[in-house]
Amino acid sequence: DIVMTQGALPNPVPSGESASITCQSSKSLLYSDGKTYLNWYLQRPGQSPQLLIYWMSTRASGVSDRFSGSGSGTDFTLKISRVEAEDVGVYYCQQFLEFPYTFGAGTKLELK
Amino acid sequence: QVQLQQSGAELVKPGSSVKISCKASGYTFTSYDMHWIKQQPGNGLEWIGWIYPGNGNTKYNQKFNGKATLTADKSSSTAYMQLSSLTSEDSAVYFCARRSQYYFDYWGQGVMITVSS
């Protein structure tokens, strides 16, 4: 199975500052079609996860442009600019390259 | 609008089975895979498997072979997951989620299953 390893945030993050969450995969998620099969989700307290970013850097419909994804085949970063109260929750990266689909353990963002 | 409405919380005894549901609306049920994901308290997310309601094809995470059984009823646009031989390790919240291309774009609200005598 592909192992997804997420980094921690230096919580709490001051409101209005930027935050970067890292994720590393045990296998390259870059496929021969040129797409990188890495997704980011946010799970707000008491809610279901919601899609933020897919194909490593494409924002999902309705997602604020304060969220941006970048990376290589195995190392990824989710950047959140000007952190707001609604950004609080746990962020998960997920690989969609092969079965079984696997998630990182999650990175918690708390607001100062 | 797309909605996935899951059934209510369950309290079940060790060794028993439970079947939970996920009713889809707002889209053509038979055109999208439905996936199931497990979240244990304080833990991350674990993919269980998927079913394609159009033809009933399924695929499971090997870890859940024999534990989870996925079915779908086209007439009611409802996906089901049965969990068998329940132990305390099965106590968790279970989500259904629709796959669009290569991501989960809509999630149910989750069902909490508590296994306790």
PDB file of C-alpha atoms in Angstrom:
ATOM      1  CA  ASP A   1       0.000   0.000   0.000  1.00  0.00           C
ATOM      2  CA  ILE A   2       1.124   3.584  -0.632  1.00  0.00           C
ATOM      3  CA  VAL A   3       1.923   5.276   2.676  1.00  0.00           C
ATOM      4  CA  MET A   4       1.008   8.945   3.006  1.00  0.00           C
ATOM      5  CA  THR A   5       2.909  10.890   5.659  1.00  0.00           C
ATOM      6  CA  GLN A   6       1.746  14.339   6.726  1.00  0.00           C
ATOM      7  CA  GLY A   7       3.663  16.986   8.623  1.00  0.00           C
ATOM      8  CA  ALA A   8       2.419  18.921  11.616  1.00  0.00           C
ATOM      9  CA  LEU A   9       1.605  22.615  11.837  1.00  0.00           C
ATOM     10  CA  PRO A  10       3.129  24.931  14.441  1.00  0.00           C
ATOM     11  CA  ASN A  11      -0.243  25.527  16.042  1.00  0.00           C
ATOM     12  CA  PRO A  12      -1.958  27.791  16.715  1.00  0.00           C
ATOM     13  CA  VAL A  13      -1.657  29.779  13.511  1.00  0.00           C
ATOM     14  CA  PRO A  14      -2.265  33.534  13.835  1.00  0.00           C
ATOM     15  CA  SER A  15      -5.303  34.722  11.945  1.00  0.00           C
ATOM     16  CA  GLY A  16      -4.303  36.334   8.649  1.00  0.00           C
ATOM     17  CA  GLU A  17      -1.003  34.478   8.430  1.00  0.00           C
ATOM     18  CA  SER A  18      -0.152  31.743   5.936  1.00  0.00           C
ATOM     19  CA  ALA A  19       0.116  28.045   6.737  1.00  0.00           C
ATOM     20  CA  SER A  20       1.718  25.239   4.752  1.00  0.00           C
ATOM     21  CA  ILE A  21       0.910  21.581   5.224  1.00  0.00           C
ATOM     22  CA  THR A  22       3.229  18.941   3.848  1.00  0.00           C
ATOM     23  CA  CYS A  23       2.470  15.443   2.634  1.00  0.00           C
ATOM     24  CA  GLN A  24       4.826  12.775   1.371  1.00  0.00           C
ATOM     25  CA  SER A  25       3.943   9.598  -0.493  1.00  0.00           C
ATOM     26  CA  SER A  26       5.951   6.354  -0.454  1.00  0.00           C
ATOM     27  CA  LYS A  27       5.539   6.067  -4.225  1.00  0.00           C
ATOM     28  CA  SER A  28       5.409   8.648  -6.978  1.00  0.00           C
ATOM     29  CA  LEU A  29       1.837   9.728  -7.669  1.00  0.00           C
ATOM     30  CA  LEU A  30       2.731  11.078 -11.103  1.00  0.00           C
ATOM     31  CA  TYR A  31       1.040   8.940 -13.715  1.00  0.00           C
ATOM     32  CA  SER A  32       1.931   8.501 -17.366  1.00  0.00           C
ATOM     33  CA  ASP A  33      -0.940  10.805 -18.353  1.00  0.00           C
ATOM     34  CA  GLY A  34       0.952  13.688 -16.756  1.00  0.00           C
ATOM     35  CA  LYS A  35      -1.456  14.023 -13.839  1.00  0.00           C
ATOM     36  CA  THR A  36      -0.453  13.648 -10.210  1.00  0.00           C
ATOM     37  CA  TYR A  37      -3.124  11.759  -8.294  1.00  0.00           C
ATOM     38  CA  LEU A  38      -2.978  13.608  -5.002  1.00  0.00           C
ATOM     39  CA  ASN A  39      -6.017  15.160  -3.342  1.00  0.00           C
ATOM     40  CA  TRP A  40      -6.487  17.394  -0.311  1.00  0.00           C
ATOM     41  CA  TYR A  41      -9.541  17.430   1.940  1.00  0.00           C
ATOM     42  CA  LEU A  42     -10.573  19.504   4.935  1.00  0.00           C
ATOM     43  CA  GLN A  43     -12.638  18.031   7.732  1.00  0.00           C
ATOM     44  CA  ARG A  44     -14.092  20.786   9.879  1.00  0.00           C
ATOM     45  CA  PRO A  45     -15.081  19.877  13.447  1.00  0.00           C
ATOM     46  CA  GLY A  46     -18.165  17.685  13.439  1.00  0.00           C
ATOM     47  CA  GLN A  47     -18.404  17.581   9.648  1.00  0.00           C
ATOM     48  CA  SER A  48     -17.600  15.246   6.806  1.00  0.00           C
ATOM     49  CA  PRO A  49     -14.421  15.796   4.797  1.00  0.00           C
ATOM     50  CA  GLN A  50     -14.745  18.145   1.856  1.00  0.00           C
ATOM     51  CA  LEU A  51     -12.620  18.228  -1.266  1.00  0.00           C
ATOM     52  CA  LEU A  52     -10.238  21.170  -1.598  1.00  0.00           C
ATOM     53  CA  ILE A  53      -7.667  20.233  -4.227  1.00  0.00           C
ATOM     54  CA  TYR A  54      -7.387  17.419  -6.745  1.00  0.00           C
ATOM     55  CA  TRP A  55      -4.684  16.393  -9.200  1.00  0.00           C
ATOM     56  CA  MET A  56      -2.222  18.024  -6.761  1.00  0.00           C
ATOM     57  CA  SER A  57      -2.973  21.604  -7.738  1.00  0.00           C
ATOM     58  CA  THR A  58      -6.510  21.977  -9.132  1.00  0.00           C
ATOM     59  CA  ARG A  59      -8.934  23.712  -6.786  1.00  0.00           C
ATOM     60  CA  ALA A  60     -12.325  22.100  -6.451  1.00  0.00           C
ATOM     61  CA  SER A  61     -15.403  24.055  -7.410  1.00  0.00           C
ATOM     62  CA  GLY A  62     -16.243  26.766  -4.900  1.00  0.00           C
ATOM     63  CA  VAL A  63     -12.953  26.519  -2.997  1.00  0.00           C
ATOM     64  CA  SER A  64     -11.325  29.807  -2.086  1.00  0.00           C
ATOM     65  CA  ASP A  65      -8.234  30.840  -4.034  1.00  0.00           C
ATOM     66  CA  ARG A  66      -6.507  31.184  -0.659  1.00  0.00           C
ATOM     67  CA  PHE A  67      -5.904  27.437  -1.004  1.00  0.00           C
ATOM     68  CA  SER A  68      -3.206  26.249  -3.364  1.00  0.00           C
ATOM     69  CA  GLY A  69      -1.549  22.898  -3.943  1.00  0.00           C
ATOM     70  CA  SER A  70       1.898  22.168  -5.290  1.00  0.00           C
ATOM     71  CA  GLY A  71       4.587  19.518  -5.292  1.00  0.00           C
ATOM     72  CA  SER A  72       6.490  16.873  -7.163  1.00  0.00           C
ATOM     73  CA  GLY A  73       5.737  13.172  -7.573  1.00  0.00           C
ATOM     74  CA  THR A  74       6.230  12.322  -3.914  1.00  0.00           C
ATOM     75  CA  ASP A  75       6.351  15.585  -1.965  1.00  0.00           C
ATOM     76  CA  PHE A  76       3.363  17.865  -1.739  1.00  0.00           C
ATOM     77  CA  THR A  77       2.337  21.083  -0.069  1.00  0.00           C
ATOM     78  CA  LEU A  78      -1.027  22.644   0.642  1.00  0.00           C
ATOM     79  CA  LYS A  79      -0.690  26.358   1.258  1.00  0.00           C
ATOM     80  CA  ILE A  80      -3.401  28.355   2.972  1.00  0.00           C
ATOM     81  CA  SER A  81      -3.023  32.115   2.610  1.00  0.00           C
ATOM     82  CA  ARG A  82      -4.521  34.571   5.101  1.00  0.00           C
ATOM     83  CA  VAL A  83      -5.849  31.901   7.466  1.00  0.00           C
ATOM     84  CA  GLU A  84      -9.414  32.484   8.637  1.00  0.00           C
ATOM     85  CA  ALA A  85     -11.633  30.965  11.313  1.00  0.00           C
ATOM     86  CA  GLU A  86     -13.432  28.797   8.759  1.00  0.00           C
ATOM     87  CA  ASP A  87     -10.126  27.078   7.894  1.00  0.00           C
ATOM     88  CA  VAL A  88      -9.933  25.388  11.290  1.00  0.00           C
ATOM     89  CA  GLY A  89     -10.065  21.609  11.129  1.00  0.00           C
ATOM     90  CA  VAL A  90      -8.045  18.620  10.033  1.00  0.00           C
ATOM     91  CA  TYR A  91      -6.480  18.469   6.584  1.00  0.00           C
ATOM     92  CA  TYR A  92      -5.933  15.150   4.837  1.00  0.00           C
ATOM     93  CA  CYS A  93      -3.952  14.284   1.761  1.00  0.00           C
ATOM     94  CA  GLN A  94      -5.028  11.247  -0.221  1.00  0.00           C
ATOM     95  CA  GLN A  95      -3.560   9.285  -3.094  1.00  0.00           C
ATOM     96  CA  PHE A  96      -5.835   8.190  -5.904  1.00  0.00           C
ATOM     97  CA  LEU A  97      -3.211   6.456  -7.987  1.00  0.00           C
ATOM     98  CA  GLU A  98      -3.872   2.869  -6.998  1.00  0.00           C
ATOM     99  CA  PHE A  99      -5.916   0.614  -4.737  1.00  0.00           C
ATOM    100  CA  PRO A 100      -6.242   0.749  -1.851  1.00  0.00           C
ATOM    101  CA  TYR A 101      -6.705   4.486  -1.839  1.00  0.00           C
ATOM    102  CA  THR A 102      -4.871   5.784   1.217  1.00  0.00           C
ATOM    103  CA  PHE A 103      -4.977   8.934   3.297  1.00  0.00           C
ATOM    104  CA  GLY A 104      -2.461  10.705   5.438  1.00  0.00           C
ATOM    105  CA  ALA A 105      -3.051  10.753   9.193  1.00  0.00           C
ATOM    106  CA  GLY A 106      -4.246  14.343   9.029  1.00  0.00           C
ATOM    107  CA  THR A 107      -2.859  17.722  10.039  1.00  0.00           C
ATOM    108  CA  LYS A 108      -4.768  19.826  12.508  1.00  0.00           C
ATOM    109  CA  LEU A 109      -5.013  23.574  12.022  1.00  0.00           C
ATOM    110  CA  GLU A 110      -5.880  25.691  15.037  1.00  0.00           C
ATOM    111  CA  LEU A 111      -6.354  29.434  14.966  1.00  0.00           C
ATOM    112  CA  LYS A 112      -4.795  31.942  17.303  1.00  0.00           C
TER     113      LYS A 112
ATOM    114  CA  GLN B   1     -28.263  19.306  -5.616  1.00  0.00           C
ATOM    115  CA  VAL B   2     -26.288  16.174  -4.867  1.00  0.00           C
ATOM    116  CA  GLN B   3     -26.971  14.681  -1.454  1.00  0.00           C
ATOM    117  CA  LEU B   4     -25.896  11.505   0.276  1.00  0.00           C
ATOM    118  CA  GLN B   5     -28.110  10.810   3.257  1.00  0.00           C
ATOM    119  CA  GLN B   6     -26.854   8.113   5.580  1.00  0.00           C
ATOM    120  CA  SER B   7     -28.817   6.083   8.122  1.00  0.00           C
ATOM    121  CA  GLY B   8     -28.685   6.683  11.839  1.00  0.00           C
ATOM    122  CA  ALA B   9     -26.243   5.685  14.536  1.00  0.00           C
ATOM    123  CA  GLU B  10     -26.089   2.047  15.584  1.00  0.00           C
ATOM    124  CA  LEU B  11     -25.280   0.366  18.878  1.00  0.00           C
ATOM    125  CA  VAL B  12     -24.556  -3.294  18.231  1.00  0.00           C
ATOM    126  CA  LYS B  13     -23.256  -6.272  20.140  1.00  0.00           C
ATOM    127  CA  PRO B  14     -19.905  -7.949  19.533  1.00  0.00           C
ATOM    128  CA  GLY B  15     -20.155 -10.805  17.067  1.00  0.00           C
ATOM    129  CA  SER B  16     -23.241  -9.419  15.367  1.00  0.00           C
ATOM    130  CA  SER B  17     -23.690  -7.765  11.972  1.00  0.00           C
ATOM    131  CA  VAL B  18     -24.991  -4.367  10.951  1.00  0.00           C
ATOM    132  CA  LYS B  19     -26.156  -2.905   7.655  1.00  0.00           C
ATOM    133  CA  ILE B  20     -26.039   0.833   7.049  1.00  0.00           C
ATOM    134  CA  SER B  21     -27.364   2.803   4.126  1.00  0.00           C
ATOM    135  CA  CYS B  22     -26.525   5.785   1.975  1.00  0.00           C
ATOM    136  CA  LYS B  23     -29.385   7.252  -0.060  1.00  0.00           C
ATOM    137  CA  ALA B  24     -28.283   9.300  -3.054  1.00  0.00           C
ATOM    138  CA  SER B  25     -30.234  12.101  -4.673  1.00  0.00           C
ATOM    139  CA  GLY B  26     -29.647  14.894  -7.138  1.00  0.00           C
ATOM    140  CA  TYR B  27     -27.743  12.839  -9.700  1.00  0.00           C
ATOM    141  CA  THR B  28     -27.925   9.606 -11.704  1.00  0.00           C
ATOM    142  CA  PHE B  29     -27.117   6.988  -9.072  1.00  0.00           C
ATOM    143  CA  THR B  30     -26.032   4.351 -11.563  1.00  0.00           C
ATOM    144  CA  SER B  31     -23.412   6.551 -13.196  1.00  0.00           C
ATOM    145  CA  TYR B  32     -21.008   7.037 -10.279  1.00  0.00           C
ATOM    146  CA  ASP B  33     -19.047   4.722  -7.996  1.00  0.00           C
ATOM    147  CA  MET B  34     -19.973   4.854  -4.332  1.00  0.00           C
ATOM    148  CA  HIS B  35     -17.111   4.478  -1.895  1.00  0.00           C
ATOM    149  CA  TRP B  36     -17.042   3.756   1.823  1.00  0.00           C
ATOM    150  CA  ILE B  37     -14.524   5.161   4.275  1.00  0.00           C
ATOM    151  CA  LYS B  38     -13.912   4.365   7.947  1.00  0.00           C
ATOM    152  CA  GLN B  39     -12.865   6.889  10.590  1.00  0.00           C
ATOM    153  CA  GLN B  40     -12.048   5.656  14.068  1.00  0.00           C
ATOM    154  CA  PRO B  41     -12.196   8.145  16.955  1.00  0.00           C
ATOM    155  CA  GLY B  42      -9.197  10.435  16.792  1.00  0.00           C
ATOM    156  CA  ASN B  43      -7.859   8.554  13.798  1.00  0.00           C
ATOM    157  CA  GLY B  44      -7.584   9.284  10.156  1.00  0.00           C
ATOM    158  CA  LEU B  45      -9.496   7.953   7.204  1.00  0.00           C
ATOM    159  CA  GLU B  46      -9.372   4.420   5.860  1.00  0.00           C
ATOM    160  CA  TRP B  47     -10.784   3.413   2.478  1.00  0.00           C
ATOM    161  CA  ILE B  48     -12.968   0.304   2.638  1.00  0.00           C
ATOM    162  CA  GLY B  49     -14.054  -0.245  -0.942  1.00  0.00           C
ATOM    163  CA  TRP B  50     -16.420   0.797  -3.704  1.00  0.00           C
ATOM    164  CA  ILE B  51     -19.431  -0.350  -5.621  1.00  0.00           C
ATOM    165  CA  TYR B  52     -20.563   0.673  -9.072  1.00  0.00           C
ATOM    166  CA  PRO B  53     -24.370   0.721  -8.825  1.00  0.00           C
ATOM    167  CA  GLY B  54     -24.722   0.501 -12.590  1.00  0.00           C
ATOM    168  CA  ASN B  55     -23.680  -3.152 -12.644  1.00  0.00           C
ATOM    169  CA  GLY B  56     -22.992  -4.056  -9.023  1.00  0.00           C
ATOM    170  CA  ASN B  57     -19.247  -4.412  -9.473  1.00  0.00           C
ATOM    171  CA  THR B  58     -17.298  -4.062  -6.251  1.00  0.00           C
ATOM    172  CA  LYS B  59     -13.715  -3.743  -5.116  1.00  0.00           C
ATOM    173  CA  TYR B  60     -12.493  -3.971  -1.555  1.00  0.00           C
ATOM    174  CA  ASN B  61      -9.466  -2.966   0.418  1.00  0.00           C
ATOM    175  CA  GLN B  62      -7.939  -6.384   1.219  1.00  0.00           C
ATOM    176  CA  LYS B  63      -8.034  -5.416   4.877  1.00  0.00           C
ATOM    177  CA  PHE B  64     -11.849  -5.405   4.757  1.00  0.00           C
ATOM    178  CA  ASN B  65     -12.356  -8.590   2.760  1.00  0.00           C
ATOM    179  CA  GLY B  66     -14.786 -10.698   4.718  1.00  0.00           C
ATOM    180  CA  LYS B  67     -15.636  -7.777   6.995  1.00  0.00           C
ATOM    181  CA  ALA B  68     -17.528  -5.460   4.668  1.00  0.00           C
ATOM    182  CA  THR B  69     -20.060  -6.299   1.958  1.00  0.00           C
ATOM    183  CA  LEU B  70     -21.219  -3.561  -0.400  1.00  0.00           C
ATOM    184  CA  THR B  71     -24.517  -3.649  -2.261  1.00  0.00           C
ATOM    185  CA  ALA B  72     -26.719  -1.160  -4.074  1.00  0.00           C
ATOM    186  CA  ASP B  73     -30.413  -0.886  -4.882  1.00  0.00           C
ATOM    187  CA  LYS B  74     -30.966   0.980  -8.130  1.00  0.00           C
ATOM    188  CA  SER B  75     -34.705   1.302  -7.566  1.00  0.00           C
ATOM    189  CA  SER B  76     -34.192   3.390  -4.435  1.00  0.00           C
ATOM    190  CA  SER B  77     -30.793   4.924  -5.302  1.00  0.00           C
ATOM    191  CA  THR B  78     -29.402   3.541  -2.082  1.00  0.00           C
ATOM    192  CA  ALA B  79     -26.028   1.998  -1.358  1.00  0.00           C
ATOM    193  CA  TYR B  80     -25.527  -0.326   1.571  1.00  0.00           C
ATOM    194  CA  MET B  81     -22.625  -1.614   3.572  1.00  0.00           C
ATOM    195  CA  GLN B  82     -22.905  -4.634   5.827  1.00  0.00           C
ATOM    196  CA  LEU B  83     -20.259  -5.229   8.461  1.00  0.00           C
ATOM    197  CA  SER B  84     -20.046  -8.670   9.983  1.00  0.00           C
ATOM    198  CA  SER B  85     -18.500 -10.358  13.049  1.00  0.00           C
ATOM    199  CA  LEU B  86     -18.250  -7.010  14.753  1.00  0.00           C
ATOM    200  CA  THR B  87     -15.599  -6.278  17.364  1.00  0.00           C
ATOM    201  CA  SER B  88     -14.603  -3.136  19.227  1.00  0.00           C
ATOM    202  CA  GLU B  89     -12.182  -2.397  16.378  1.00  0.00           C
ATOM    203  CA  ASP B  90     -15.188  -1.812  14.142  1.00  0.00           C
ATOM    204  CA  SER B  91     -16.465   1.014  16.344  1.00  0.00           C
ATOM    205  CA  ALA B  92     -16.061   4.047  14.099  1.00  0.00           C
ATOM    206  CA  VAL B  93     -17.804   6.558  11.903  1.00  0.00           C
ATOM    207  CA  TYR B  94     -18.458   5.269   8.399  1.00  0.00           C
ATOM    208  CA  PHE B  95     -18.850   7.604   5.452  1.00  0.00           C
ATOM    209  CA  CYS B  96     -20.151   6.993   1.977  1.00  0.00           C
ATOM    210  CA  ALA B  97     -18.663   9.197  -0.714  1.00  0.00           C
ATOM    211  CA  ARG B  98     -19.275   9.618  -4.422  1.00  0.00           C
ATOM    212  CA  ARG B  99     -16.323   9.379  -6.768  1.00  0.00           C
ATOM    213  CA  SER B 100     -16.081  11.859  -9.589  1.00  0.00           C
ATOM    214  CA  GLN B 101     -13.078  11.338 -11.827  1.00  0.00           C
ATOM    215  CA  TYR B 102     -10.267  10.806  -9.331  1.00  0.00           C
ATOM    216  CA  TYR B 103     -11.542  12.291  -6.117  1.00  0.00           C
ATOM    217  CA  PHE B 104     -14.480  12.126  -3.713  1.00  0.00           C
ATOM    218  CA  ASP B 105     -16.650  15.121  -4.442  1.00  0.00           C
ATOM    219  CA  TYR B 106     -19.640  14.464  -2.177  1.00  0.00           C
ATOM    220  CA  TRP B 107     -19.711  12.772   1.214  1.00  0.00           C
ATOM    221  CA  GLY B 108     -22.503  11.545   3.426  1.00  0.00           C
ATOM    222  CA  GLN B 109     -22.794  12.893   6.944  1.00  0.00           C
ATOM    223  CA  GLY B 110     -21.381   9.697   8.436  1.00  0.00           C
ATOM    224  CA  VAL B 111     -22.819   6.903  10.578  1.00  0.00           C
ATOM    225  CA  MET B 112     -21.423   6.149  14.002  1.00  0.00           C
ATOM    226  CA  ILE B 113     -21.310   2.455  14.820  1.00  0.00           C
ATOM    227  CA  THR B 114     -20.601   1.506  18.428  1.00  0.00           C
ATOM    228  CA  VAL B 115     -19.832  -2.114  19.206  1.00  0.00           C
ATOM    229  CA  SER B 116     -20.484  -2.845  22.842  1.00  0.00           C
ATOM    230  CA  SER B 117     -22.076  -5.525  24.964  1.00  0.00           C
TER     231      SER B 117
END
